PDB file of C-alpha atoms in Angstrom:
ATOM      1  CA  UNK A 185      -5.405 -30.664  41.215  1.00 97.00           C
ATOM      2  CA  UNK A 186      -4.948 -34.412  40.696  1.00 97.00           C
ATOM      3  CA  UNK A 187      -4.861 -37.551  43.059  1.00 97.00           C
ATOM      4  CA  UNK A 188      -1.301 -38.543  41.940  1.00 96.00           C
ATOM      5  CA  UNK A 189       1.840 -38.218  44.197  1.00 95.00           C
ATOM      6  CA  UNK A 190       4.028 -38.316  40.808  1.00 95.00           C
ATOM      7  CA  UNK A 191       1.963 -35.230  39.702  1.00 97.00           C
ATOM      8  CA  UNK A 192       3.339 -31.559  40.251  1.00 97.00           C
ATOM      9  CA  UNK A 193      -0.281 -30.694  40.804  1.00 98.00           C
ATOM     10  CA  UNK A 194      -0.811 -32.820  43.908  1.00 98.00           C
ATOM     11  CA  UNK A 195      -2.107 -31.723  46.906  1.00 98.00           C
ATOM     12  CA  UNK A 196       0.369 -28.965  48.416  1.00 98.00           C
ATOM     13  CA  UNK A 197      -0.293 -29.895  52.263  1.00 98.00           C
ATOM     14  CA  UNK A 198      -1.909 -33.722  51.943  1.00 98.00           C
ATOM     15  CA  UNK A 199      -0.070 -36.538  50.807  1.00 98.00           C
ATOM     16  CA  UNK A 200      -1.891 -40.086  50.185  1.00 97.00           C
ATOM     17  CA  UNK A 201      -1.534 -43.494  52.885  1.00 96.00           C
ATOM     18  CA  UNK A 202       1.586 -44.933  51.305  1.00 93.00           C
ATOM     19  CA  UNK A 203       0.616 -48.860  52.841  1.00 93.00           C
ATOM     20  CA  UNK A 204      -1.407 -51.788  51.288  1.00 93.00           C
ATOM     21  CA  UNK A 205      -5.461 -51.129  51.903  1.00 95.00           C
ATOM     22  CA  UNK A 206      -8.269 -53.463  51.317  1.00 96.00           C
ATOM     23  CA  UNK A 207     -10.051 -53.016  47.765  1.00 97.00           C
ATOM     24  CA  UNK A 208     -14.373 -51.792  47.841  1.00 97.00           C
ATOM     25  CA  UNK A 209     -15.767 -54.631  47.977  1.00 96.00           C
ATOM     26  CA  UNK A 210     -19.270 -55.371  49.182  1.00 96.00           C
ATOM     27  CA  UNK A 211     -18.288 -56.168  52.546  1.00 96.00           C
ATOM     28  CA  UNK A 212     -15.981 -53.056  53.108  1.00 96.00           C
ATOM     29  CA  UNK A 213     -18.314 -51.141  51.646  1.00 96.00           C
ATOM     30  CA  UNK A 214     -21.448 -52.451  53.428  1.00 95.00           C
ATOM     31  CA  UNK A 215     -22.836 -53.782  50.289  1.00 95.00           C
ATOM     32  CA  UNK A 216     -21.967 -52.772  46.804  1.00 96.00           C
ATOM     33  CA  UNK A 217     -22.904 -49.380  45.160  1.00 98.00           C
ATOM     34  CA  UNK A 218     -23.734 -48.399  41.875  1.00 98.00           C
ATOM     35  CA  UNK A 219     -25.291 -45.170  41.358  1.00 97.00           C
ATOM     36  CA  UNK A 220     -28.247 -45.080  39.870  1.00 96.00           C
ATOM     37  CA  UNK A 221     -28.322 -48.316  38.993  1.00 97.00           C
ATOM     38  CA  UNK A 222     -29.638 -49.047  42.323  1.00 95.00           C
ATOM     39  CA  UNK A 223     -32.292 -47.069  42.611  1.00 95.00           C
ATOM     40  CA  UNK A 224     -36.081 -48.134  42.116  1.00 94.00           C
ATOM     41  CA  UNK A 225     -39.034 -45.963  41.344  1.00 91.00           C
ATOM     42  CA  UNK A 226     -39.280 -45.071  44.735  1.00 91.00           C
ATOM     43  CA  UNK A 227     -35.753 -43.864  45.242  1.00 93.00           C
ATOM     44  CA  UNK A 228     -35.065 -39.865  46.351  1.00 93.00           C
ATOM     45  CA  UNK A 229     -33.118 -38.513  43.028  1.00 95.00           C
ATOM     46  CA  UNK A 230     -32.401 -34.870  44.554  1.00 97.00           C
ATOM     47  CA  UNK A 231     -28.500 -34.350  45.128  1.00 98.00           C
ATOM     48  CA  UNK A 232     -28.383 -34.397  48.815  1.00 98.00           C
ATOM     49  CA  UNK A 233     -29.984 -37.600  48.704  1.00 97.00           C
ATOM     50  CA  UNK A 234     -27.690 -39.411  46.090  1.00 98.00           C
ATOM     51  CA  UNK A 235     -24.811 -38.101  47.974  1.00 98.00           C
ATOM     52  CA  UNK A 236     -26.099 -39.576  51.119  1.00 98.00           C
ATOM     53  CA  UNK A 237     -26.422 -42.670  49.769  1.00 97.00           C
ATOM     54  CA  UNK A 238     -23.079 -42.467  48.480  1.00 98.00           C
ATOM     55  CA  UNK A 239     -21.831 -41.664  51.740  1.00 98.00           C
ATOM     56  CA  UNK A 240     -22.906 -44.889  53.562  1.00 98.00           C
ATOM     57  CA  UNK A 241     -20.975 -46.956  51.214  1.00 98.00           C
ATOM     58  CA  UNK A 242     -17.943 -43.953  51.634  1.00 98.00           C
ATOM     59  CA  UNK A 243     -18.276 -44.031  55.168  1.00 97.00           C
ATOM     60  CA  UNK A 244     -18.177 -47.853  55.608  1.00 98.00           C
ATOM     61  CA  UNK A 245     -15.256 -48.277  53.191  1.00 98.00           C
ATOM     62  CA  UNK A 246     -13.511 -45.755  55.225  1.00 97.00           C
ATOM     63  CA  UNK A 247     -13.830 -46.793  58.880  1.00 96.00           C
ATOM     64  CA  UNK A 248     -13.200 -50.380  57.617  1.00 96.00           C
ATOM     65  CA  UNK A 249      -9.326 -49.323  56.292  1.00 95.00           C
ATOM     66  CA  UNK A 250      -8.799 -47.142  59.588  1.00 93.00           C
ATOM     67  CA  UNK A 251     -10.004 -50.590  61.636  1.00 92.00           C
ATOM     68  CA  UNK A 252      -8.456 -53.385  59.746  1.00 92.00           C
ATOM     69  CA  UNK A 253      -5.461 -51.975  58.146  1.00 88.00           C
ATOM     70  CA  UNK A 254      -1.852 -52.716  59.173  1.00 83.00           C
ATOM     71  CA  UNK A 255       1.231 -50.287  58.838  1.00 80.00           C
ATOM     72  CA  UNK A 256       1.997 -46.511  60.930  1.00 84.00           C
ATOM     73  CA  UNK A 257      -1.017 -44.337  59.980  1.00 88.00           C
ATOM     74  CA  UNK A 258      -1.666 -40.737  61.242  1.00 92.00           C
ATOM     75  CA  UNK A 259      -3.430 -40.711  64.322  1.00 92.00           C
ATOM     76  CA  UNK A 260      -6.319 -38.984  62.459  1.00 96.00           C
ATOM     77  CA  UNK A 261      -9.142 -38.264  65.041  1.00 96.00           C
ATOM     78  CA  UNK A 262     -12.660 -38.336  62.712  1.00 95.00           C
ATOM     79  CA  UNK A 263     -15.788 -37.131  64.490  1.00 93.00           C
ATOM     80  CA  UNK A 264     -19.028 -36.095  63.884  1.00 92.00           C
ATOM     81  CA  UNK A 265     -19.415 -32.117  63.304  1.00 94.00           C
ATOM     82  CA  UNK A 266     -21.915 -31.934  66.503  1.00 91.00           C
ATOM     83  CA  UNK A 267     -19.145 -33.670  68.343  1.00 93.00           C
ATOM     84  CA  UNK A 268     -16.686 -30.963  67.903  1.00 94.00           C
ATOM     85  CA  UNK A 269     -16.171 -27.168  68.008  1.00 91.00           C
ATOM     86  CA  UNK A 270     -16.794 -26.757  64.169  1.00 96.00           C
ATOM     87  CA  UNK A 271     -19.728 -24.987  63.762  1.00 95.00           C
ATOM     88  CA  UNK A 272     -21.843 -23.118  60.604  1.00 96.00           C
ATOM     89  CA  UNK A 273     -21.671 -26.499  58.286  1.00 97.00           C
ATOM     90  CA  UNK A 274     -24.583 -26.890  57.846  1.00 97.00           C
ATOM     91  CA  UNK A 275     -27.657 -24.927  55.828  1.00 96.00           C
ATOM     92  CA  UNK A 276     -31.161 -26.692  55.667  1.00 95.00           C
ATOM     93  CA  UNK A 277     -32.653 -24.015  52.904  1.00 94.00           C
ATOM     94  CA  UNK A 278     -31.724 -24.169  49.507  1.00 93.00           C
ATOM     95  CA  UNK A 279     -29.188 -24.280  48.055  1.00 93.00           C
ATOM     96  CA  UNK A 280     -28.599 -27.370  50.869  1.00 97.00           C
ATOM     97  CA  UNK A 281     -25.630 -28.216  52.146  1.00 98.00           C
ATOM     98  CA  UNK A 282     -23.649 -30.377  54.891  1.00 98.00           C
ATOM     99  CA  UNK A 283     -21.272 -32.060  56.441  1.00 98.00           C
ATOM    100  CA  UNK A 284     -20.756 -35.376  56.972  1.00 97.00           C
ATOM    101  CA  UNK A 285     -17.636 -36.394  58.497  1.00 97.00           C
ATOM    102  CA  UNK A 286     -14.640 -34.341  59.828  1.00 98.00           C
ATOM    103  CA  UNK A 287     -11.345 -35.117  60.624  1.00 98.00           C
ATOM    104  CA  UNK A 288      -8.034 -33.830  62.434  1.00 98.00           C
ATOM    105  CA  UNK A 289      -5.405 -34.057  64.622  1.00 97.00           C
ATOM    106  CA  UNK A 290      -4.364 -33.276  68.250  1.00 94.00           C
ATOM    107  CA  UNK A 291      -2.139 -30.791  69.510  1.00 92.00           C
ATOM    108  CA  UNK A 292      -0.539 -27.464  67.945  1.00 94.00           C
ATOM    109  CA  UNK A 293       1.463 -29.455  65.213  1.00 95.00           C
ATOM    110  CA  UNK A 294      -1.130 -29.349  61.917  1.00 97.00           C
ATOM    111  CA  UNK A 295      -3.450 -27.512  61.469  1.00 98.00           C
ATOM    112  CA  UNK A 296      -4.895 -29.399  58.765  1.00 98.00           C
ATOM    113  CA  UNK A 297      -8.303 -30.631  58.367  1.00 99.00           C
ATOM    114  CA  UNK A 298     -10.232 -32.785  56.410  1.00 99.00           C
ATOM    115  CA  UNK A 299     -14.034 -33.578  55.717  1.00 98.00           C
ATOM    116  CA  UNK A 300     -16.647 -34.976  53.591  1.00 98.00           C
ATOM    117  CA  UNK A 301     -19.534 -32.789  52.732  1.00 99.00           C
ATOM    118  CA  UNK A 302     -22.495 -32.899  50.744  1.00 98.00           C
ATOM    119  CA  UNK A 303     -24.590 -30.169  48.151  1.00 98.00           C
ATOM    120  CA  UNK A 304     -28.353 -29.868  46.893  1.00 98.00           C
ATOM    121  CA  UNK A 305     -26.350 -28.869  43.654  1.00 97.00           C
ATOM    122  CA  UNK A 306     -24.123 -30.463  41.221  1.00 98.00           C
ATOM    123  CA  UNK A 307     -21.028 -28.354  40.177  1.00 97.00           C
ATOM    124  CA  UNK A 308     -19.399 -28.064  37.136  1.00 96.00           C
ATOM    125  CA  UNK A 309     -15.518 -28.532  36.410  1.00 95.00           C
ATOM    126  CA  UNK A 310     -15.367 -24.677  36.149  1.00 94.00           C
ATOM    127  CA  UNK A 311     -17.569 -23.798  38.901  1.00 97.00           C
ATOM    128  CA  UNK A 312     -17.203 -24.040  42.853  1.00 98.00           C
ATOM    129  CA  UNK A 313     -20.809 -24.233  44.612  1.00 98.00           C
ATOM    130  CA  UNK A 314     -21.007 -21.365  47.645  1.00 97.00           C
ATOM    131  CA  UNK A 315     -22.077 -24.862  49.654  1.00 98.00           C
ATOM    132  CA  UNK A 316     -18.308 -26.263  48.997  1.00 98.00           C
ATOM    133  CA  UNK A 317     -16.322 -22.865  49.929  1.00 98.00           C
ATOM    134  CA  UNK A 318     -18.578 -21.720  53.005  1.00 98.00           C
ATOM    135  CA  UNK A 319     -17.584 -25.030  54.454  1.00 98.00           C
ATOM    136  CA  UNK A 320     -13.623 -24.419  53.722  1.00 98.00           C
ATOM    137  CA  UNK A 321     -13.566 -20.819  55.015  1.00 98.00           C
ATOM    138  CA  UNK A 322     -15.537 -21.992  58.232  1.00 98.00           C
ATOM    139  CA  UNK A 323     -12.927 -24.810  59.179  1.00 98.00           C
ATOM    140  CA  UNK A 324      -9.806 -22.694  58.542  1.00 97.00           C
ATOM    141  CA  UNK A 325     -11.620 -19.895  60.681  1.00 96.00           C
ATOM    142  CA  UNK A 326     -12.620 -21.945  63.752  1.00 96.00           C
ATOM    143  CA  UNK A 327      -8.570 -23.345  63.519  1.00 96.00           C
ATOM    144  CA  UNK A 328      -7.050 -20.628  63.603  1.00 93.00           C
ATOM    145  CA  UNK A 329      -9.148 -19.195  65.972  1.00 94.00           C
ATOM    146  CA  UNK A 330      -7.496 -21.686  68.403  1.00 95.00           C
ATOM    147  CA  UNK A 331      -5.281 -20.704  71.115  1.00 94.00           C
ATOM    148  CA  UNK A 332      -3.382 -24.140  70.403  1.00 94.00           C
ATOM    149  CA  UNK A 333      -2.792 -22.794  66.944  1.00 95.00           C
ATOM    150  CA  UNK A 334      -1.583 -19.109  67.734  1.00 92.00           C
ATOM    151  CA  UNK A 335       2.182 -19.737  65.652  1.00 92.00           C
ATOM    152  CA  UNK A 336       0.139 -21.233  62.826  1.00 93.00           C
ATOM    153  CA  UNK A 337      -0.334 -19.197  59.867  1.00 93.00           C
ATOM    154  CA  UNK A 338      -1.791 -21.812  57.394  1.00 96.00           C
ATOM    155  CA  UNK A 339      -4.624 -23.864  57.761  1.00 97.00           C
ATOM    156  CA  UNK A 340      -5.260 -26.135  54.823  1.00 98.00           C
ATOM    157  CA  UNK A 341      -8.494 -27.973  54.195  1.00 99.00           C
ATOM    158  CA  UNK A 342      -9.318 -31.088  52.342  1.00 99.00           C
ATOM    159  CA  UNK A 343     -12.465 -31.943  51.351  1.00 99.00           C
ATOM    160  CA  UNK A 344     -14.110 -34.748  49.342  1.00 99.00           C
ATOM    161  CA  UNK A 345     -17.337 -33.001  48.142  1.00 99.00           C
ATOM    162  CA  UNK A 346     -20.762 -35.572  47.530  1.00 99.00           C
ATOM    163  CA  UNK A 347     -23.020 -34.443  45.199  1.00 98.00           C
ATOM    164  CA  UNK A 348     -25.585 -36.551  43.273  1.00 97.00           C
ATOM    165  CA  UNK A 349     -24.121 -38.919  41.580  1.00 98.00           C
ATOM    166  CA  UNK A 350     -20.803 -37.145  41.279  1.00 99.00           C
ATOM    167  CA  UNK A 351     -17.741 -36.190  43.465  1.00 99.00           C
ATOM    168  CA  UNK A 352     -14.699 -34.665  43.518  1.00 99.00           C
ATOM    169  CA  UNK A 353     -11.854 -33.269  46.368  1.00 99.00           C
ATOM    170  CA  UNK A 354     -11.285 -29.949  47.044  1.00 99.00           C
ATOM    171  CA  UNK A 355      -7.603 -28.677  48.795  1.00 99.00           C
ATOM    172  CA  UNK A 356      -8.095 -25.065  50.051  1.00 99.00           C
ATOM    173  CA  UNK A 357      -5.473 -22.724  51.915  1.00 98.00           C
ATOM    174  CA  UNK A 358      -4.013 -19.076  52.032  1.00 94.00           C
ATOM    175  CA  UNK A 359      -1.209 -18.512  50.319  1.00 91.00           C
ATOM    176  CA  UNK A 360      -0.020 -14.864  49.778  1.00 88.00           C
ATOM    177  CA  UNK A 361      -2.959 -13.166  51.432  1.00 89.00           C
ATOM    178  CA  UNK A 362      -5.108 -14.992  48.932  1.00 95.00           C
ATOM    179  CA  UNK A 363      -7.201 -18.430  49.246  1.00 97.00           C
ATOM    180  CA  UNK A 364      -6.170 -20.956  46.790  1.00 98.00           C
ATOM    181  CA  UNK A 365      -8.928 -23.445  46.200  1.00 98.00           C
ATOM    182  CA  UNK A 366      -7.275 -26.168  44.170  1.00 98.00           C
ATOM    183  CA  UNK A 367     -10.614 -28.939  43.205  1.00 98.00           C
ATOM    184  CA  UNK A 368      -9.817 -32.112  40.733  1.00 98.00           C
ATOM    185  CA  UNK A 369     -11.796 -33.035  38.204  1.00 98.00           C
ATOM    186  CA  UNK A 370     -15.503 -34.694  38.628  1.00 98.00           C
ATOM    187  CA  UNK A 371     -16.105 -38.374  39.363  1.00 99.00           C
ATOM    188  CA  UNK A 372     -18.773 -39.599  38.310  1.00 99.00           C
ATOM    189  CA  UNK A 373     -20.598 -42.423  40.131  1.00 98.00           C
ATOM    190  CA  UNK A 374     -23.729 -43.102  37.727  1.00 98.00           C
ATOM    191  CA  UNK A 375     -22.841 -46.896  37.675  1.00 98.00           C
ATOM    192  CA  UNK A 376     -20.801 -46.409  40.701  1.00 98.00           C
ATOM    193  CA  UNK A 377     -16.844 -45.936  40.958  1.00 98.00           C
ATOM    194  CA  UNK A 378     -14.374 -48.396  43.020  1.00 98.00           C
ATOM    195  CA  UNK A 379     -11.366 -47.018  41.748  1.00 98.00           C
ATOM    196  CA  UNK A 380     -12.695 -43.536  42.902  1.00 98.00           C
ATOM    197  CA  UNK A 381     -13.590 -44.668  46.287  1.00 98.00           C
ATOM    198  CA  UNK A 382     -10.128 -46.116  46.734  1.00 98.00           C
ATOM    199  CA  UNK A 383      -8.548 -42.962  45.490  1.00 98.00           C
ATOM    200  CA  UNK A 384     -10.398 -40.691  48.174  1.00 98.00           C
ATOM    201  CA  UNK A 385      -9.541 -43.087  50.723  1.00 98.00           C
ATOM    202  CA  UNK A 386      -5.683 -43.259  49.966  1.00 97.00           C
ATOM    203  CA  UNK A 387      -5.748 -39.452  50.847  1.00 98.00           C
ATOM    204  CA  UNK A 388      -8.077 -39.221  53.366  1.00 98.00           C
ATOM    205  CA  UNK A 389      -5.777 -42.267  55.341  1.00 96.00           C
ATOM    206  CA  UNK A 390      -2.761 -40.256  54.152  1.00 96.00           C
ATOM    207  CA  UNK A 391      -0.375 -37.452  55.998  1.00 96.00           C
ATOM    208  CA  UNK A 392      -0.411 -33.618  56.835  1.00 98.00           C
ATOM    209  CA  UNK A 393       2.701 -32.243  55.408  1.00 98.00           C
ATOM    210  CA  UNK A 394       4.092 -28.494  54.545  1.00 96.00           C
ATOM    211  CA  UNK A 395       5.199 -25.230  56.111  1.00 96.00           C
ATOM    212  CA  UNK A 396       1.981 -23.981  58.053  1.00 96.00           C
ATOM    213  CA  UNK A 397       4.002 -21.764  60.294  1.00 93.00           C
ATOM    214  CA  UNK A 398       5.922 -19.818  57.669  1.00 70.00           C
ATOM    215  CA  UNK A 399       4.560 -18.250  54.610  1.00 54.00           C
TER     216      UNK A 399
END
């Protein structure tokens, strides 16, 4: 999958916030970030807590464009997972993983979700970590579980998965009695990553579109 609305391999049921967004800077972002170039010798180096690291500057950057930008957005409703009905996100043995952030809408329209997780493990291009796809199945499970989604058939996921010092997003759904997990290529954040953080923001500000009711 790729972060390009020209692409034919864009996300099927996301597409990205179409209006004028603030850059990362250091104040949208809290303060800068750059990877390991931040860290001292007294820094945690394990995934989970490189990711959460990453997160704070993520998260910031984030509510900072859904605060101060003008223009029609969705009316995306972002919570904490202990403040919904989401449940099983979270696993404290190894292999670790989490949930930071999720976000959807209200009423029986969409379906969609999306989220920002986190791993204990660092995937591959080739490989998706159980810690990523748990996550997805869990989500599209507890939706269409929901009486307000009976007519639904679809329920697609987007995720921006933190691990380390790398990251990538992750657009799941059923398609033909079979899941289709569609992930883009790693970012890497070693010295850090503006451009990235703008990309995942763009989508994750952007639109639900796409058939959920018909297959």
């Amino acid at each position: 999958m790729v972060l390009d609305e020209a692409s034919p391999l864009k996300p099927s049921y996301f597409a990205p916030y179409r209006g004028i967004f603030a850059d990362p800077t250091p104040d949208t972002l809290g303060e800068s970030y750059n990877g390991q170039d931040d860290e001292t010798e007294y820094s945690l180096t394990r995934p989970v807590d490189r990711a959460y690291v990453m997160n704070i500057s993520l998260s910031s950057y984030m509510t900072f464009c859904e605060t101060f930008t003008d223009g029609v957005r969705t009316a995306w409703i972002s919570r904490c997972v202990g403040d919904t009905s989401f449940r099983g996100l979270f696993k404290y043995e190894q292999p670790e993983f989490g949930c930071f952030r999720i976000t959807y809408l209200d009423g029986p329209s969409y379906p969609h979700v999306m989220a920002v997780i986190y791993n204990n493990l660092v995937a591959t291009d080739d490989t998706v970590l159980s810690g990523e796809l748990l996550p997805i199945l869990r989500i599209m499970l507890a939706q269409l579980m929901k009486r307000q989604f009976v007519h639904q058939m679809v329920s697609p996921v987007l995720i921006i998965s933190l691990m380390g010092l790398k990251a990538r997003v992750i657009e799941a759904f059923f398609k033909d009695q079979r899941l289709v997990v569609r992930p883009t290529k790693m970012y890497d954040f070693t010295h850090g990553n503006d451009a990235a953080f703008k990309v995942f923001v763009q989508w994750y500000m952007g639109q639900p579109i796409g058939d959920t009711v018909l297959i």
